[in-house]
Amino acid sequence: PTEKAMVCFGSMFIELPKAKTREMLRQDQEELDEEINKLRKDLRVKVNRLYEAQGKPELKGFNLNPMSAEEMKLINRILEG
């Protein structure tokens, strides 16, 4: 609990408690995951509009969502026996 971690902010390194650093990284990762999911969703809409404008049929299976880590663990458990 008293350990510290060096964190780089721009061109500066700042020493922060490990718990605070871990929480900051977790929050940043959550925000990045949300942004990635939003961009993926928007990309699907844009690709469908592009295909529609070109007169091509909608891509099959393009609206599938990736499996979560929990779902992958369950699938692997089933496959292992």
GROMACS .gro file of C-alpha atoms in nm:
model
   81
    1PRO     CA    1   0.000   0.000   0.000
    2THR     CA    2   0.290   0.241   0.062
    3GLU     CA    3   0.461   0.154  -0.266
    4LYS     CA    4   0.475   0.415  -0.536
    5ALA     CA    5   0.478   0.394  -0.914
    6MET     CA    6   0.632   0.627  -1.168
    7VAL     CA    7   0.374   0.752  -1.419
    8CYS     CA    8   0.454   0.942  -1.736
    9PHE     CA    9   0.233   1.245  -1.810
   10GLY     CA   10   0.348   1.398  -2.138
   11SER     CA   11   0.722   1.450  -2.088
   12MET     CA   12   0.711   1.438  -1.706
   13PHE     CA   13   0.733   1.145  -1.469
   14ILE     CA   14   0.534   1.173  -1.148
   15GLU     CA   15   0.548   0.937  -0.853
   16LEU     CA   16   0.202   0.828  -0.737
   17PRO     CA   17   0.071   0.558  -0.503
   18LYS     CA   18   0.023   0.227  -0.682
   19ALA     CA   19  -0.347   0.209  -0.589
   20LYS     CA   20  -0.412   0.553  -0.739
   21THR     CA   21  -0.213   0.462  -1.051
   22ARG     CA   22  -0.405   0.135  -1.092
   23GLU     CA   23  -0.739   0.318  -1.059
   24MET     CA   24  -0.636   0.581  -1.314
   25LEU     CA   25  -0.531   0.311  -1.561
   26ARG     CA   26  -0.858   0.121  -1.508
   27GLN     CA   27  -1.063   0.435  -1.574
   28ASP     CA   28  -0.859   0.519  -1.884
   29GLN     CA   29  -0.904   0.165  -2.017
   30GLU     CA   30  -1.282   0.182  -1.962
   31GLU     CA   31  -1.300   0.512  -2.150
   32LEU     CA   32  -1.090   0.371  -2.435
   33ASP     CA   33  -1.309   0.059  -2.455
   34GLU     CA   34  -1.624   0.273  -2.474
   35GLU     CA   35  -1.471   0.489  -2.747
   36ILE     CA   36  -1.357   0.184  -2.946
   37ASN     CA   37  -1.705   0.029  -2.926
   38LYS     CA   38  -1.865   0.356  -3.038
   39LEU     CA   39  -1.627   0.381  -3.335
   40ARG     CA   40  -1.696   0.019  -3.434
   41LYS     CA   41  -2.071   0.082  -3.420
   42ASP     CA   42  -2.037   0.399  -3.629
   43LEU     CA   43  -1.815   0.219  -3.880
   44ARG     CA   44  -2.081  -0.046  -3.938
   45VAL     CA   45  -2.338   0.221  -4.020
   46LYS     CA   46  -2.099   0.402  -4.254
   47VAL     CA   47  -2.000   0.084  -4.439
   48ASN     CA   48  -2.367  -0.008  -4.487
   49ARG     CA   49  -2.440   0.341  -4.624
   50LEU     CA   50  -2.142   0.313  -4.861
   51TYR     CA   51  -2.259  -0.024  -4.991
   52GLU     CA   52  -2.611   0.112  -5.031
   53ALA     CA   53  -2.480   0.413  -5.227
   54GLN     CA   54  -2.281   0.179  -5.453
   55GLY     CA   55  -2.590  -0.034  -5.514
   56LYS     CA   56  -2.431  -0.339  -5.354
   57PRO     CA   57  -2.615  -0.573  -5.117
   58GLU     CA   58  -2.561  -0.533  -4.743
   59LEU     CA   59  -2.267  -0.730  -4.606
   60LYS     CA   60  -2.375  -1.052  -4.439
   61GLY     CA   61  -2.245  -1.102  -4.085
   62PHE     CA   62  -2.101  -0.751  -4.064
   63ASN     CA   63  -2.328  -0.661  -3.772
   64LEU     CA   64  -2.193  -0.939  -3.551
   65ASN     CA   65  -2.055  -0.845  -3.211
   66PRO     CA   66  -1.736  -0.999  -3.068
   67MET     CA   67  -1.769  -1.239  -2.780
   68SER     CA   68  -1.686  -1.110  -2.435
   69ALA     CA   69  -1.401  -1.255  -2.231
   70GLU     CA   70  -1.657  -1.428  -2.008
   71GLU     CA   71  -1.827  -1.590  -2.311
   72MET     CA   72  -1.489  -1.706  -2.445
   73LYS     CA   73  -1.404  -1.866  -2.109
   74LEU     CA   74  -1.734  -2.056  -2.114
   75ILE     CA   75  -1.679  -2.175  -2.472
   76ASN     CA   76  -1.325  -2.290  -2.389
   77ARG     CA   77  -1.452  -2.473  -2.081
   78ILE     CA   78  -1.712  -2.654  -2.293
   79LEU     CA   79  -1.457  -2.745  -2.560
   80GLU     CA   80  -1.209  -2.880  -2.304
   81GLY     CA   81  -1.468  -3.124  -2.178
   0.00000   0.00000   0.00000
